[in-house]
Every structure is written in C-alpha cells, then in structure tokens.
PDB file of C-alpha atoms in Angstrom:
ATOM      1  CA  ALA A 541       0.267   0.063  -0.093  1.00  0.00           C
ATOM      2  CA  GLN A 542       1.515   2.982  -0.923  1.00  0.00           C
ATOM      3  CA  ARG A 543       1.244   5.312   2.718  1.00  0.00           C
ATOM      4  CA  VAL A 544       3.408   8.879   3.305  1.00  0.00           C
ATOM      5  CA  THR A 545       4.602   8.803   7.205  1.00  0.00           C
ATOM      6  CA  GLN A 546       5.483  12.368   9.163  1.00  0.00           C
ATOM      7  CA  PRO A 547       5.329  10.246  12.969  1.00  0.00           C
ATOM      8  CA  GLU A 548       6.065  13.634  14.556  1.00  0.00           C
ATOM      9  CA  LYS A 549       2.944  16.032  15.101  1.00  0.00           C
ATOM     10  CA  LEU A 550       4.606  18.490  16.879  1.00  0.00           C
ATOM     11  CA  LEU A 551       7.998  19.728  16.271  1.00  0.00           C
ATOM     12  CA  SER A 552       9.884  22.648  19.215  1.00  0.00           C
ATOM     13  CA  VAL A 553      13.155  24.277  18.696  1.00  0.00           C
ATOM     14  CA  PHE A 554      14.506  27.442  19.047  1.00  0.00           C
ATOM     15  CA  LYS A 555      15.922  30.063  16.885  1.00  0.00           C
ATOM     16  CA  GLY A 556      18.958  28.924  15.412  1.00  0.00           C
ATOM     17  CA  ALA A 557      18.798  24.859  15.865  1.00  0.00           C
ATOM     18  CA  PRO A 558      18.399  22.152  13.799  1.00  0.00           C
ATOM     19  CA  VAL A 559      15.831  21.187  12.581  1.00  0.00           C
ATOM     20  CA  GLU A 560      15.169  17.003  11.003  1.00  0.00           C
ATOM     21  CA  LEU A 561      11.196  16.259  10.013  1.00  0.00           C
ATOM     22  CA  LYS A 562      11.011  13.281   9.357  1.00  0.00           C
ATOM     23  CA  CYS A 563       9.291  11.485   6.477  1.00  0.00           C
ATOM     24  CA  ASN A 564       8.957   8.219   5.845  1.00  0.00           C
ATOM     25  CA  TYR A 565       6.870   6.312   2.647  1.00  0.00           C
ATOM     26  CA  SER A 566       5.971   3.431   1.821  1.00  0.00           C
ATOM     27  CA  TYR A 567       5.615   1.772  -2.682  1.00  0.00           C
ATOM     28  CA  SER A 568       6.657  -0.245  -4.305  1.00  0.00           C
ATOM     29  CA  GLY A 569       8.057   1.639  -7.347  1.00  0.00           C
ATOM     30  CA  SER A 570       9.557   5.435  -8.523  1.00  0.00           C
ATOM     31  CA  PRO A 571       7.898   7.605  -6.382  1.00  0.00           C
ATOM     32  CA  GLU A 572       7.806  11.415  -6.623  1.00  0.00           C
ATOM     33  CA  LEU A 573       9.015  13.034  -3.185  1.00  0.00           C
ATOM     34  CA  PHE A 574       8.142  16.411  -1.868  1.00  0.00           C
ATOM     35  CA  TRP A 575       7.976  18.889   1.024  1.00  0.00           C
ATOM     36  CA  TYR A 576       4.938  21.374   0.597  1.00  0.00           C
ATOM     37  CA  VAL A 577       4.453  24.345   3.130  1.00  0.00           C
ATOM     38  CA  GLN A 578       1.500  25.529   5.187  1.00  0.00           C
ATOM     39  CA  TYR A 579       2.129  28.967   6.975  1.00  0.00           C
ATOM     40  CA  SER A 580      -0.437  30.770   9.104  1.00  0.00           C
ATOM     41  CA  ARG A 581      -3.072  31.671   6.980  1.00  0.00           C
ATOM     42  CA  GLN A 582      -1.962  31.306   3.700  1.00  0.00           C
ATOM     43  CA  ARG A 583      -2.549  28.373   0.865  1.00  0.00           C
ATOM     44  CA  LEU A 584      -0.590  25.156   0.618  1.00  0.00           C
ATOM     45  CA  GLN A 585       2.096  26.064  -1.451  1.00  0.00           C
ATOM     46  CA  LEU A 586       5.314  23.421  -2.857  1.00  0.00           C
ATOM     47  CA  LEU A 587       8.508  24.333  -0.932  1.00  0.00           C
ATOM     48  CA  LEU A 588      11.015  21.607  -2.430  1.00  0.00           C
ATOM     49  CA  ARG A 589      10.522  17.691  -4.104  1.00  0.00           C
ATOM     50  CA  HIS A 590      13.239  15.328  -4.764  1.00  0.00           C
ATOM     51  CA  ILE A 591      14.065  15.274  -8.336  1.00  0.00           C
ATOM     52  CA  SER A 592      15.099  18.739  -8.183  1.00  0.00           C
ATOM     53  CA  ARG A 593      18.093  18.314  -5.546  1.00  0.00           C
ATOM     54  CA  GLU A 594      17.399  22.426  -4.899  1.00  0.00           C
ATOM     55  CA  SER A 595      17.719  23.896  -1.291  1.00  0.00           C
ATOM     56  CA  ILE A 596      14.863  26.049  -0.466  1.00  0.00           C
ATOM     57  CA  LYS A 597      13.963  29.189   2.379  1.00  0.00           C
ATOM     58  CA  GLY A 598      17.710  27.097   3.811  1.00  0.00           C
ATOM     59  CA  PHE A 599      15.770  23.728   3.594  1.00  0.00           C
ATOM     60  CA  THR A 600      16.969  21.048   1.850  1.00  0.00           C
ATOM     61  CA  ALA A 601      16.133  16.731   2.374  1.00  0.00           C
ATOM     62  CA  ASP A 602      17.883  13.656   0.161  1.00  0.00           C
ATOM     63  CA  LEU A 603      15.631  11.241  -1.289  1.00  0.00           C
ATOM     64  CA  ASN A 604      17.131   7.930   1.071  1.00  0.00           C
ATOM     65  CA  LYS A 605      15.315   5.025  -1.013  1.00  0.00           C
ATOM     66  CA  GLY A 606      17.268   2.125   1.731  1.00  0.00           C
ATOM     67  CA  GLU A 607      15.251   4.011   4.624  1.00  0.00           C
ATOM     68  CA  THR A 608      12.811   4.650   2.098  1.00  0.00           C
ATOM     69  CA  SER A 609      13.569   8.358   4.254  1.00  0.00           C
ATOM     70  CA  PHE A 610      12.373  11.882   2.674  1.00  0.00           C
ATOM     71  CA  HIS A 611      13.730  13.212   6.147  1.00  0.00           C
ATOM     72  CA  LEU A 612      12.809  17.504   5.557  1.00  0.00           C
ATOM     73  CA  LYS A 613      16.383  19.578   7.791  1.00  0.00           C
ATOM     74  CA  LYS A 614      17.272  23.253   7.838  1.00  0.00           C
ATOM     75  CA  PRO A 615      20.671  23.674  10.034  1.00  0.00           C
ATOM     76  CA  PHE A 616      19.814  26.510  11.934  1.00  0.00           C
ATOM     77  CA  ALA A 617      15.889  27.265  12.407  1.00  0.00           C
ATOM     78  CA  GLN A 618      14.569  30.898  11.917  1.00  0.00           C
ATOM     79  CA  GLU A 619      10.804  32.252  13.115  1.00  0.00           C
ATOM     80  CA  GLU A 620      10.215  32.675  10.008  1.00  0.00           C
ATOM     81  CA  ASP A 621      10.198  28.863   9.520  1.00  0.00           C
ATOM     82  CA  SER A 622       6.626  28.037  12.026  1.00  0.00           C
ATOM     83  CA  ALA A 623       4.318  26.441   9.545  1.00  0.00           C
ATOM     84  CA  MET A 624       2.906  23.114   9.173  1.00  0.00           C
ATOM     85  CA  TYR A 625       4.646  21.351   6.745  1.00  0.00           C
ATOM     86  CA  TYR A 626       3.670  18.389   5.022  1.00  0.00           C
ATOM     87  CA  CYS A 627       5.729  15.431   3.734  1.00  0.00           C
ATOM     88  CA  ALA A 628       3.850  13.836  -0.105  1.00  0.00           C
ATOM     89  CA  LEU A 629       4.683  11.440  -3.106  1.00  0.00           C
ATOM     90  CA  SER A 630       3.278  10.894  -6.200  1.00  0.00           C
ATOM     91  CA  GLY A 631       3.726   7.275  -7.196  1.00  0.00           C
ATOM     92  CA  SER A 632       5.859   6.765 -10.702  1.00  0.00           C
ATOM     93  CA  SER A 633       3.137   7.131 -13.284  1.00  0.00           C
ATOM     94  CA  ASN A 634       2.226  11.045 -12.752  1.00  0.00           C
ATOM     95  CA  THR A 635      -1.931  11.351 -12.273  1.00  0.00           C
ATOM     96  CA  GLY A 636      -2.381  14.703 -10.630  1.00  0.00           C
ATOM     97  CA  LYS A 637      -2.000  12.661  -7.186  1.00  0.00           C
ATOM     98  CA  LEU A 638      -0.368  12.790  -3.871  1.00  0.00           C
ATOM     99  CA  ILE A 639      -0.120  10.816  -0.680  1.00  0.00           C
ATOM    100  CA  PHE A 640      -0.114  12.743   2.151  1.00  0.00           C
ATOM    101  CA  GLY A 641       2.009  12.161   5.287  1.00  0.00           C
ATOM    102  CA  GLN A 642       0.014  13.263   8.523  1.00  0.00           C
ATOM    103  CA  GLY A 643       2.155  17.166   8.539  1.00  0.00           C
ATOM    104  CA  THR A 644       3.951  18.471  10.827  1.00  0.00           C
ATOM    105  CA  THR A 645       3.759  21.837  12.841  1.00  0.00           C
ATOM    106  CA  LEU A 646       7.172  23.455  13.554  1.00  0.00           C
ATOM    107  CA  GLN A 647       7.338  25.667  15.919  1.00  0.00           C
ATOM    108  CA  VAL A 648       9.942  27.902  16.012  1.00  0.00           C
ATOM    109  CA  LYS A 649      10.616  30.056  19.150  1.00  0.00           C
ATOM    110  CA  PRO A 650      12.852  32.509  20.126  1.00  0.00           C
TER     111      PRO A 650
ATOM    112  CA  ASN B  57      -3.183  35.037 -13.082  1.00  0.00           C
ATOM    113  CA  ALA B  58      -5.169  33.837 -10.229  1.00  0.00           C
ATOM    114  CA  GLY B  59      -4.001  30.392  -9.988  1.00  0.00           C
ATOM    115  CA  VAL B  60      -6.305  28.186  -7.817  1.00  0.00           C
ATOM    116  CA  THR B  61      -9.390  29.824  -6.451  1.00  0.00           C
ATOM    117  CA  GLN B  62     -11.840  28.208  -4.706  1.00  0.00           C
ATOM    118  CA  THR B  63     -15.407  29.682  -3.558  1.00  0.00           C
ATOM    119  CA  PRO B  64     -16.729  29.973  -0.806  1.00  0.00           C
ATOM    120  CA  LYS B  65     -14.260  30.593   1.863  1.00  0.00           C
ATOM    121  CA  PHE B  66     -16.461  29.925   4.112  1.00  0.00           C
ATOM    122  CA  GLN B  67     -19.993  27.500   4.589  1.00  0.00           C
ATOM    123  CA  VAL B  68     -21.838  26.085   7.447  1.00  0.00           C
ATOM    124  CA  LEU B  69     -24.685  23.781   6.579  1.00  0.00           C
ATOM    125  CA  LYS B  70     -27.418  22.489   8.225  1.00  0.00           C
ATOM    126  CA  THR B  71     -26.990  18.032   8.133  1.00  0.00           C
ATOM    127  CA  GLY B  72     -29.243  16.938   4.949  1.00  0.00           C
ATOM    128  CA  GLN B  73     -28.501  20.097   2.826  1.00  0.00           C
ATOM    129  CA  SER B  74     -26.614  19.166  -1.139  1.00  0.00           C
ATOM    130  CA  MET B  75     -23.777  22.002  -1.549  1.00  0.00           C
ATOM    131  CA  THR B  76     -21.162  22.853  -4.174  1.00  0.00           C
ATOM    132  CA  LEU B  77     -17.995  23.685  -4.107  1.00  0.00           C
ATOM    133  CA  GLN B  78     -16.296  25.091  -7.253  1.00  0.00           C
ATOM    134  CA  CYS B  79     -12.635  25.283  -7.791  1.00  0.00           C
ATOM    135  CA  ALA B  80     -11.960  27.166 -11.010  1.00  0.00           C
ATOM    136  CA  GLN B  81      -8.059  27.291 -12.492  1.00  0.00           C
ATOM    137  CA  ASP B  82      -6.070  29.970 -15.211  1.00  0.00           C
ATOM    138  CA  MET B  83      -3.312  28.383 -15.897  1.00  0.00           C
ATOM    139  CA  ASN B  84      -4.907  25.621 -19.035  1.00  0.00           C
ATOM    140  CA  HIS B  85      -3.684  22.456 -16.428  1.00  0.00           C
ATOM    141  CA  GLU B  86      -4.554  18.730 -17.206  1.00  0.00           C
ATOM    142  CA  TYR B  87      -5.216  18.152 -13.859  1.00  0.00           C
ATOM    143  CA  MET B  88      -6.264  18.905 -10.728  1.00  0.00           C
ATOM    144  CA  SER B  89      -7.644  16.911  -7.047  1.00  0.00           C
ATOM    145  CA  TRP B  90      -9.899  17.823  -4.602  1.00  0.00           C
ATOM    146  CA  TYR B  91      -8.274  17.279  -0.727  1.00  0.00           C
ATOM    147  CA  ARG B  92      -9.753  17.415   2.413  1.00  0.00           C
ATOM    148  CA  GLN B  93      -8.129  18.842   5.265  1.00  0.00           C
ATOM    149  CA  ASP B  94      -8.055  16.765   8.558  1.00  0.00           C
ATOM    150  CA  PRO B  95      -6.861  17.818  12.141  1.00  0.00           C
ATOM    151  CA  GLY B  96      -4.031  14.512  12.939  1.00  0.00           C
ATOM    152  CA  MET B  97      -4.734  13.212   9.046  1.00  0.00           C
ATOM    153  CA  GLY B  98      -2.892  16.150   6.518  1.00  0.00           C
ATOM    154  CA  LEU B  99      -5.377  15.859   3.320  1.00  0.00           C
ATOM    155  CA  ARG B 100      -6.851  13.061   1.484  1.00  0.00           C
ATOM    156  CA  LEU B 101      -7.622  13.193  -1.600  1.00  0.00           C
ATOM    157  CA  ILE B 102     -11.122  12.996  -2.412  1.00  0.00           C
ATOM    158  CA  HIS B 103     -11.624  12.638  -6.441  1.00  0.00           C
ATOM    159  CA  TYR B 104      -9.505  13.151  -8.985  1.00  0.00           C
ATOM    160  CA  SER B 105      -9.367  14.605 -12.323  1.00  0.00           C
ATOM    161  CA  VAL B 106      -6.891  14.312 -15.627  1.00  0.00           C
ATOM    162  CA  GLY B 107      -8.556  16.326 -18.617  1.00  0.00           C
ATOM    163  CA  ALA B 108     -11.759  17.235 -19.524  1.00  0.00           C
ATOM    164  CA  GLY B 109     -14.173  14.844 -19.179  1.00  0.00           C
ATOM    165  CA  ILE B 110     -12.271  13.218 -17.704  1.00  0.00           C
ATOM    166  CA  THR B 111     -12.752  11.577 -13.121  1.00  0.00           C
ATOM    167  CA  ASP B 112     -11.387   9.705 -10.257  1.00  0.00           C
ATOM    168  CA  GLN B 113     -11.823   8.366  -6.811  1.00  0.00           C
ATOM    169  CA  GLY B 114      -9.164   8.949  -4.572  1.00  0.00           C
ATOM    170  CA  GLU B 115      -9.167   7.868  -0.808  1.00  0.00           C
ATOM    171  CA  VAL B 116     -12.400   9.223   0.587  1.00  0.00           C
ATOM    172  CA  PRO B 117     -15.246   9.412  -2.114  1.00  0.00           C
ATOM    173  CA  ASN B 118     -18.032   8.422   0.256  1.00  0.00           C
ATOM    174  CA  GLY B 119     -20.904  11.438  -0.037  1.00  0.00           C
ATOM    175  CA  TYR B 120     -19.515  13.867  -3.389  1.00  0.00           C
ATOM    176  CA  ASN B 121     -19.558  13.750  -6.441  1.00  0.00           C
ATOM    177  CA  VAL B 122     -17.471  15.450  -9.092  1.00  0.00           C
ATOM    178  CA  SER B 123     -18.049  16.406 -13.174  1.00  0.00           C
ATOM    179  CA  ARG B 124     -15.063  18.075 -15.328  1.00  0.00           C
ATOM    180  CA  SER B 125     -16.975  19.911 -18.233  1.00  0.00           C
ATOM    181  CA  THR B 126     -14.468  22.136 -18.554  1.00  0.00           C
ATOM    182  CA  THR B 127     -10.085  22.327 -18.068  1.00  0.00           C
ATOM    183  CA  GLU B 128     -10.388  25.872 -16.333  1.00  0.00           C
ATOM    184  CA  ASP B 129     -13.266  23.962 -14.357  1.00  0.00           C
ATOM    185  CA  PHE B 130     -13.287  20.817 -11.092  1.00  0.00           C
ATOM    186  CA  PRO B 131     -16.823  21.486  -8.852  1.00  0.00           C
ATOM    187  CA  LEU B 132     -17.558  19.320  -5.770  1.00  0.00           C
ATOM    188  CA  ARG B 133     -20.596  18.063  -5.263  1.00  0.00           C
ATOM    189  CA  LEU B 134     -22.526  17.540  -1.473  1.00  0.00           C
ATOM    190  CA  LEU B 135     -25.543  15.484  -2.166  1.00  0.00           C
ATOM    191  CA  SER B 136     -26.373  14.830   1.312  1.00  0.00           C
ATOM    192  CA  ALA B 137     -24.572  17.296   3.816  1.00  0.00           C
ATOM    193  CA  ALA B 138     -22.995  14.635   7.086  1.00  0.00           C
ATOM    194  CA  PRO B 139     -20.938  16.019  10.448  1.00  0.00           C
ATOM    195  CA  SER B 140     -18.216  13.826   9.167  1.00  0.00           C
ATOM    196  CA  GLN B 141     -18.138  16.208   6.285  1.00  0.00           C
ATOM    197  CA  THR B 142     -16.962  18.709   8.639  1.00  0.00           C
ATOM    198  CA  SER B 143     -13.210  19.777   7.291  1.00  0.00           C
ATOM    199  CA  VAL B 144     -11.362  22.579   4.934  1.00  0.00           C
ATOM    200  CA  TYR B 145     -11.480  21.382   1.689  1.00  0.00           C
ATOM    201  CA  PHE B 146      -8.581  22.566  -1.168  1.00  0.00           C
ATOM    202  CA  CYS B 147      -8.878  21.809  -4.702  1.00  0.00           C
ATOM    203  CA  ALA B 148      -4.782  21.215  -6.269  1.00  0.00           C
ATOM    204  CA  SER B 149      -4.526  21.344  -9.989  1.00  0.00           C
ATOM    205  CA  SER B 150      -1.090  20.485 -11.965  1.00  0.00           C
ATOM    206  CA  ALA B 151       0.408  21.082 -15.581  1.00  0.00           C
ATOM    207  CA  GLY B 152      -0.740  16.600 -17.170  1.00  0.00           C
ATOM    208  CA  ASP B 153       2.553  16.146 -18.543  1.00  0.00           C
ATOM    209  CA  ARG B 154       4.415  12.848 -17.256  1.00  0.00           C
ATOM    210  CA  THR B 155       6.806  15.236 -14.705  1.00  0.00           C
ATOM    211  CA  HIS B 156       5.681  15.454 -11.418  1.00  0.00           C
ATOM    212  CA  GLN B 157       4.707  19.157 -12.172  1.00  0.00           C
ATOM    213  CA  PRO B 158       4.448  20.482  -8.330  1.00  0.00           C
ATOM    214  CA  GLN B 159       0.237  20.771  -7.208  1.00  0.00           C
ATOM    215  CA  HIS B 160      -0.858  24.856  -7.329  1.00  0.00           C
ATOM    216  CA  PHE B 161      -3.798  25.185  -4.386  1.00  0.00           C
ATOM    217  CA  GLY B 162      -6.410  26.930  -4.247  1.00  0.00           C
ATOM    218  CA  ASP B 163      -6.833  28.809  -0.702  1.00  0.00           C
ATOM    219  CA  GLY B 164      -9.259  25.874   0.291  1.00  0.00           C
ATOM    220  CA  THR B 165     -13.316  26.206   1.551  1.00  0.00           C
ATOM    221  CA  ARG B 166     -14.019  26.020   5.155  1.00  0.00           C
ATOM    222  CA  LEU B 167     -17.072  23.781   5.726  1.00  0.00           C
ATOM    223  CA  SER B 168     -18.894  23.057   9.065  1.00  0.00           C
ATOM    224  CA  ILE B 169     -22.461  20.073   9.006  1.00  0.00           C
ATOM    225  CA  LEU B 170     -23.926  21.051  12.197  1.00  0.00           C
TER     226      LEU B 170
END
C-alpha cells in the first residue's frame, strides 16, 4: 500500500537550532517525493521536490531509498519557518494525485 | 493570473443539505484534484481528474460527486451533507505531463455541517 508517515505532530525548537522533520514512505515503485508548507493564513505551497535536489529557504531533503525516507532538514531554524509541513508522494505514473503524510507543525521559539 | 480560486471560503450547512464547492484555475492545467484536510490526518484525496470529461475516485470519495466539463472548472458536490464531512477542502491543479509538476493549491473552503 502507498503510505506516507510523518511521526511527529509537533516539533518545537529554538531559533538557531537545527531542524529535522521526518518522513517515511511506503511505495513499491519509484516515487516522486515532495515537501509542501502551509504558513499561517496562507495556502499550501511547494517547498521542494527530491528530483530537483535544490535548497529552498535553507531547507534540504535527501531521498534515502534504502530507508524509504525523505527527511527535511535545516541547519539553523528561523522564526519565520514556523508552519505546518507536509511530506507527499506522487506515484511513478503521474496522474496529479498526491498521497500526504499527517503533517508536522514546526514551532520555532525566539 | 489568479492561479486556483475556490469559493466559498466558509460555509455552514445543516445535515442533509446539498451544496457545491467551486474550483477554477486559469493556468490551463490538465490535472485537478480535491482534498480534505482533517486534524491529525493530513490531506486525503477525494476525487481527481486528468482532463475534461475524465474523473476518478481518490481515497475518500463517498458522499461526494465531481464532474469536469471544462479544463478550468472542477466543482465538488455534497449531495446530502453529514457532520463527518466537516472539514477544510482544498482544490489543486498541476500540469498534465509525466514530469510530476508541483500542485498549485487554492485557499481552501472551511465547511461546517451541523
């Protein structure tokens, strides 16, 4: 079965601390993995995707096929990073469907 | 270029009432989807469409109908609202190719069923 798991509902860190939001997936083929972010009172938006291997707002994520993980990392958290983060999976035959994890709320304290 | 537009933003219904949530996009995207967002459950796919005239069920389709008569519009219909359908509903669209283009989301519709 296709599944995305984000084990932490809430992650609270202090400004300047490292951040790692965990994401594990279950998929039999070759998935595309994404991280979406929802800031307060804003719409859900793409943060990054594994295929582009880029860093957005200081965040990076590496796809580990052996561990079926796609953890989101940032070395130094900022208060403006506080938001809800969703890990999502798209199947190998792209039909515009996404399977989302449960979401993790990141709270960055001053 | 407005992107994905959802109306209404808020709605309160009584059990048994019907209504249609509107979704329109102006990016000429082939793919459109409806999700519901519930606390602790993330976003779950209700229905999706890969082009005009083509729709299919997602993970939680019961109680919802969709149609796609044009590329731009993808309305979601609740035939007989139930309290379990209280949720925030998001519409999304993406380009219809094999390169897994990112989804563009609307602002959401917050729906309460009494």
